[in-house]
Amino acid sequence: MHIIGTAGHVDHGKSTLVRALTGIDPDRLKEEKARGMTIDLGFAWIELPDAAGVTHNVGIVDVPGHIDFIKNMLAGVGGVDAALLVIAADEGVMPQTREHLAILDLLAVPAAVVALTKVDLIDDPEWLELVELDVADLLSTTHLRAAPIVPVSAVSAAGLETLKRTLATLLANLPPRRNRARPRLPIDRIFSLSGFGTVVTGTLLDGAFSVGEAVEILPAQRTARIRSLQTHRRHVESSLPGSRLAINLTGVGTDELRRGDVVVRPNTLASTVLVDVSFRLLADAPRPLKHNQPVDLFVGAAEIPAVARLLGAETLAPGQEGWLQLRLSRPAVMVAGDRFILRQPSPSLTLGGGVVLSPQPQRRWRRFDPKSLARLATLAHGLPDEILLQTLERLRLTLRKDLLAAAELDPVAGADALAELRRQQALVEIAAGDEPVMLSLNAWRQLVDGLTTRVTAFHRQFPLRRGLPRSAARSLLQTVLPGVTLSVRLFNTLLEEFARRALLGNDDASVYLLDFAPAPTAAQQQAIDQLLAAFAAAPYAPPIQQDALRILGGDADLLDFLLEQGVLTRLSNDVLLRGEDFAGMVAQIAAYLQEHDRVTLAEVRDLFQTSRKYAQ
Ligand code: GDP
C-alpha cells in the first residue's frame, strides 16, 4: 500500500489539486464524520495502476490549514512513499517551497513529483519554461534531482492524467515496504466520535495491526485494545505496513493521548530520552550549530524540545555533517534508521536533519571520545543491526553463532548489533543449552500463529482429546519453516518457549491451548451417564469393554476420554471398572489382609460377589 504526501508553499494550490485528482473533498469527509459514518477523515486517496496494471488505492496525505503548516507537514510526511511538491506556475519557487523540499530531502522521502500548477493563469510559454528551469535547479541540490516536473491546472484539468500516470510509474518502481512484524503507528490525529470513542490516525510502519489486538501507547505505556480499523474509509480486519490508518481504541481516553505518541504491540518498543544521530546542517542555515544548542526534534509525528550535544566537533558549519547526541525534554519512541528534522525553536526555522543511529545509547558520551565516534561511524555506514536483522530474516531460525557468522560482521560490531536488536526487541531469542536459538519476529509469529490455528482446529474436531499429537505439531512447524531443519531437540525447545510465554501448553503426548479442557457433547454425556448407571448397578461385575463400547454408541474416543480422566480403569483387555470401585476393592482387600495371612481368588470372588474373571 502506498502513500503520497503533499508539500508546497501556502496557497499554491495543494488542496485544490488533491480534490481535482481524487474527487474527494475533505469537507465532505468532515460531514460524514459528524454523522458517524467514518472515522478516517481528512485523507484522500486515488486509484492508480501498478506495474501489472492492477489498480490500487493510494492514500494522499494533504495537510489543510495555514496554521503551523510546517509542523503539520512534518507530522504527515513521515512514512510517505512519495511527495507531491506543488508549485504555482504564476509565482514559482517561494521560501516555503525551498524549506519543504529541504525537509523532503532530509527525510529521504523515496520519490517525488513536482506539480507545476495553475498553468491556466500563464499566457507566456517562456515564463513557464523559466519557472521549470528554476525548479530543476532547486531539485538538483537534493536526492530528488530526478523528480519529474508536470505542468497542470486544477481549473482546466490540463495535465492531470499525465500527473496520475507519472505518480503511478513512480510508485510502481519503489522497493517494497519494510515489514518487521513490529508495527508502530505514530499518532498524527486524535479525536473522539460519538458511537466510536477514541480514534487515532497515522501512517502504519514496520508491520500490521488487527482488530481485537491489545496495544500499548508509548511513551506513557498505556494499554488499549483495537476495536476497529479503517483505511480509506473502509473497515478492515487487519492492516498493511504503509497504510493510512484510523484506529478506534477502547480503554484509553483522548485526554490521555497526544500527537506524536506511538501505538505499538505491547513490549515491542521502548521510549528514550537520549538518542545518537547523524545530522546535516542545511547549507543555507543562517549560522553554525553550536554544542548544547536548544532545538525542536521532529520525528514520526512527534515534536520534542531537545538539546543537541555536538560529539565530534566544536561547531557545525552550514552544509556540514556531524554526530549528535540529542537530549530530549520528554521521552520519545524511535528506531535506528528513522529520519528526523531539527528546527530552531524561535524564530521557527528548519536547521537540518538526519538519521537515528542508536535510539538507546548506554550513556551520555564524552565529547571527542575516539571510541564512541568510531562506533557511530560504523553504525552510520554499515548499520550492523540492519545487516544482522536482514540476515536473520533470511535465515528465519538459526543458532546465534550461525547468525553472527552469516552476517559477516566483526565480533564487536556483531555483539553490538545483537544488543541493539535485543533492546529494540526486534528478534526472538530462546535460551537453549550453550547456544541460543534466534528467530526473526516474522518466523516466530508464523510458528505461533500456525500452530495455534492447527491446535484450535484439532480441539474443535476432537473435543475429547487432550491436544494435537506432538508428532503432528512438529510436522506442522516444519512446513512453516521450509529449509530449516527442525530437530526433535529444537522442536522441544520451541514448545518449551511457547509454554514459558503462556501461548500453548504441552505434555509428553500433545500440544494444547491453555484454556482448553476436554469436554463431551450433550449427546456424549448422555451416553456416559447411561454407561455409568450400568456400572453402578453392578460395580464389581460391570459391562465388559465390548459392551461398554456398545453403550457409548461405538465411540472409542469417548471411552479413551473416560479412561484418560480416570473415570474408568482398565484392568485387562476385557475388564473395566469405575476408578472409585477399583480403589474401593483395593482398600477392602488390604483390610482383609490385616486380619488374614493371605487371600485366595475364590475369597476375592465371594467378597465382592462377582465372577472369577473379575476377581482375577
Ligand atoms: P493550498 O493552500 O496550497 O492548499 O492552496 P489551495 O488549494 O487552497 O488553493 C489556493 C488558491 O489557488 C485557491 O483560491 C484556489 O482556487 C486557487 N487555485 C488552486 N489551483 C488552481 C489552478 O489550477 N488554477 C487556478 N486558476 N487557480 C487555482
XYZ file of C-alpha atoms in Angstrom, residues 47-280:
234
model
C -6.811 4.769 -7.711
C -3.588 4.158 -9.608
C -2.452 1.140 -11.632
C 0.661 -0.796 -10.523
C 3.302 -2.293 -12.835
C 0.976 -5.190 -13.667
C -1.909 -2.847 -14.491
C -3.859 -3.705 -11.327
C -5.365 -0.626 -9.689
C -4.758 0.122 -6.025
C -5.899 2.814 -3.638
C -3.040 5.189 -2.973
C -3.516 7.442 0.058
C -2.827 11.143 -0.224
C -1.924 12.999 2.929
C -2.835 16.609 2.376
C -2.349 18.912 5.277
C -5.018 21.587 5.151
C -4.951 24.882 7.002
C -2.390 27.598 7.319
C -1.516 27.412 10.983
C 1.639 25.556 11.918
C 1.924 24.400 8.381
C 5.439 23.003 8.686
C 4.573 21.152 11.873
C 1.520 19.644 10.236
C 3.524 18.746 7.201
C 6.194 17.091 9.325
C 3.581 15.079 11.190
C 2.050 13.946 7.922
C 5.085 13.391 5.765
C 6.820 10.734 7.886
C 6.412 7.372 6.260
C 5.156 8.562 2.885
C 6.399 6.793 -0.238
C 6.425 9.812 -2.494
C 5.920 13.541 -2.268
C 3.745 15.687 -4.480
C 5.517 19.035 -4.396
C 3.044 21.655 -5.578
C 4.410 24.874 -7.060
C 2.129 27.545 -8.528
C 3.376 28.384 -12.004
C 2.456 32.051 -11.633
C 4.583 32.524 -8.506
C 7.292 29.924 -8.965
C 9.709 28.822 -6.226
C 8.948 30.519 -2.894
C 10.657 30.313 0.536
C 8.343 27.548 1.761
C 8.926 25.622 -1.459
C 12.612 25.580 -0.578
C 12.047 24.643 3.037
C 9.637 21.849 2.160
C 11.958 20.417 -0.453
C 14.841 20.543 2.053
C 12.676 18.631 4.520
C 11.719 16.012 1.908
C 15.410 15.648 1.169
C 16.412 15.309 4.840
C 13.633 12.817 5.494
C 14.869 10.847 2.481
C 11.363 10.609 1.059
C 11.933 7.948 -1.614
C 10.473 9.756 -4.609
C 8.753 12.960 -5.669
C 6.814 14.589 -8.494
C 6.611 18.338 -8.921
C 3.180 19.569 -9.987
C 3.631 22.956 -11.616
C 0.050 24.009 -11.120
C -2.222 26.908 -12.112
C -0.805 26.817 -15.665
C -4.186 28.170 -16.817
C -3.015 31.520 -15.417
C 0.082 31.588 -17.645
C -0.119 33.089 -21.154
C 3.585 33.358 -21.768
C 5.228 29.956 -22.550
C 8.654 31.454 -21.843
C 7.631 32.223 -18.283
C 6.643 28.595 -17.758
C 9.998 27.491 -19.148
C 11.844 29.822 -16.774
C 9.954 28.512 -13.764
C 10.662 24.937 -14.841
C 14.390 25.674 -15.096
C 14.312 27.295 -11.692
C 12.611 24.220 -10.180
C 15.041 21.818 -11.860
C 17.879 23.901 -10.466
C 16.481 23.658 -6.968
C 15.896 19.892 -7.269
C 19.466 19.320 -8.460
C 20.792 20.097 -4.951
C 18.781 17.205 -3.445
C 18.411 13.431 -3.777
C 15.144 14.162 -5.605
C 17.016 15.632 -8.585
C 15.342 13.168 -10.963
C 11.822 14.142 -9.893
C 9.605 14.725 -12.942
C 8.032 18.176 -13.348
C 4.457 18.068 -14.660
C 2.574 21.247 -15.640
C -1.073 21.007 -14.548
C -4.140 23.030 -13.825
C -6.795 22.042 -11.322
C -9.139 24.503 -13.020
C -8.845 23.369 -16.657
C -7.808 19.789 -15.739
C -4.837 20.125 -18.119
C -2.047 17.653 -17.303
C -3.996 15.790 -14.596
C -3.918 12.472 -16.484
C -0.173 12.863 -17.110
C 0.310 13.593 -13.420
C -1.586 10.410 -12.444
C 0.446 8.338 -14.891
C 3.684 9.838 -13.593
C 2.724 9.071 -9.990
C 1.735 5.519 -10.902
C 5.080 4.854 -12.610
C 6.988 6.343 -9.715
C 5.194 4.179 -7.140
C 5.401 1.031 -9.252
C 9.190 1.346 -9.246
C 9.584 1.713 -5.480
C 11.065 -1.161 -3.468
C 8.539 -2.924 -1.180
C 7.833 -1.638 2.307
C 9.792 -2.931 5.239
C 7.802 -5.368 7.346
C 9.488 -6.215 10.622
C 6.377 -7.656 12.221
C 6.806 -4.893 14.763
C 4.043 -2.473 13.879
C 4.102 1.117 15.076
C 1.789 3.950 14.302
C 2.945 7.462 15.147
C -0.288 9.247 16.024
C -0.884 12.378 13.966
C -4.533 12.979 14.888
C -6.616 12.226 17.937
C -10.334 12.740 18.230
C -13.382 11.304 19.835
C -16.511 10.330 17.926
C -19.891 9.592 19.367
C -20.587 5.920 18.852
C -16.888 5.164 18.441
C -14.980 6.734 21.320
C -11.289 7.387 20.917
C -9.917 7.443 17.383
C -6.307 7.995 16.356
C -4.890 8.217 12.862
C -1.434 7.846 11.404
C 0.762 6.056 8.926
C 1.458 2.472 9.905
C 5.117 1.426 9.802
C 7.009 -1.862 10.018
C 4.126 -4.298 10.455
C 0.393 -4.869 10.687
C -2.350 -4.436 13.299
C -5.542 -6.480 13.635
C -8.934 -5.818 15.170
C -9.146 -7.126 18.736
C -5.428 -6.839 19.319
C -4.089 -5.398 22.576
C -1.796 -2.448 22.004
C 0.402 -0.197 24.046
C 0.696 3.555 23.599
C 4.153 4.955 24.176
C 5.781 6.769 25.842
C 3.055 6.678 28.527
C 2.819 2.848 28.333
C -0.968 2.909 28.385
C -2.652 -0.256 27.214
C -5.698 -0.287 24.986
C -7.477 -2.569 22.561
C -8.179 -2.110 18.868
C -11.933 -2.027 18.456
C -11.962 -1.279 14.765
C -9.673 -0.247 11.934
C -10.395 1.874 8.911
C -8.292 2.639 5.927
C -9.622 4.853 3.140
C -12.994 4.924 4.881
C -13.361 1.144 4.699
C -13.419 -1.159 7.710
C -10.593 -3.679 7.644
C -9.801 -6.633 9.893
C -6.084 -6.073 9.633
C -3.880 -3.511 8.002
C -0.787 -3.476 5.827
C 2.503 -1.707 6.525
C 2.395 1.729 4.961
C -1.370 2.147 5.291
C -3.031 5.334 6.313
C -4.920 4.020 9.281
C -7.635 5.179 11.645
C -7.740 3.113 14.833
C -10.715 3.067 17.156
C -9.278 2.347 20.612
C -11.019 1.173 23.758
C -9.528 1.585 27.193
C -7.925 4.960 26.619
C -9.341 8.482 26.548
C -8.373 11.249 24.131
C -7.079 13.316 27.056
C -4.508 10.602 27.767
C -3.003 10.859 24.281
C -1.034 13.442 22.381
C 0.122 13.793 18.813
C 3.435 12.034 18.372
C 2.599 9.174 20.757
C 3.159 5.818 19.135
C 0.825 2.823 19.078
C 2.802 -0.429 19.271
C 2.292 -4.065 20.109
C 2.875 -4.432 23.879
C 6.506 -4.803 24.925
C 7.973 -4.414 21.453
C 9.500 -0.946 21.754
C 10.726 1.318 24.492
C 10.873 5.064 24.697
C 14.055 7.041 25.153
C 15.311 10.459 26.224
C 18.772 10.105 24.719
C 19.498 9.336 21.101
C 22.589 9.170 18.885
C 22.137 10.575 15.398
C 23.989 11.681 12.337
C 22.969 15.179 11.319
C 23.407 17.551 8.376
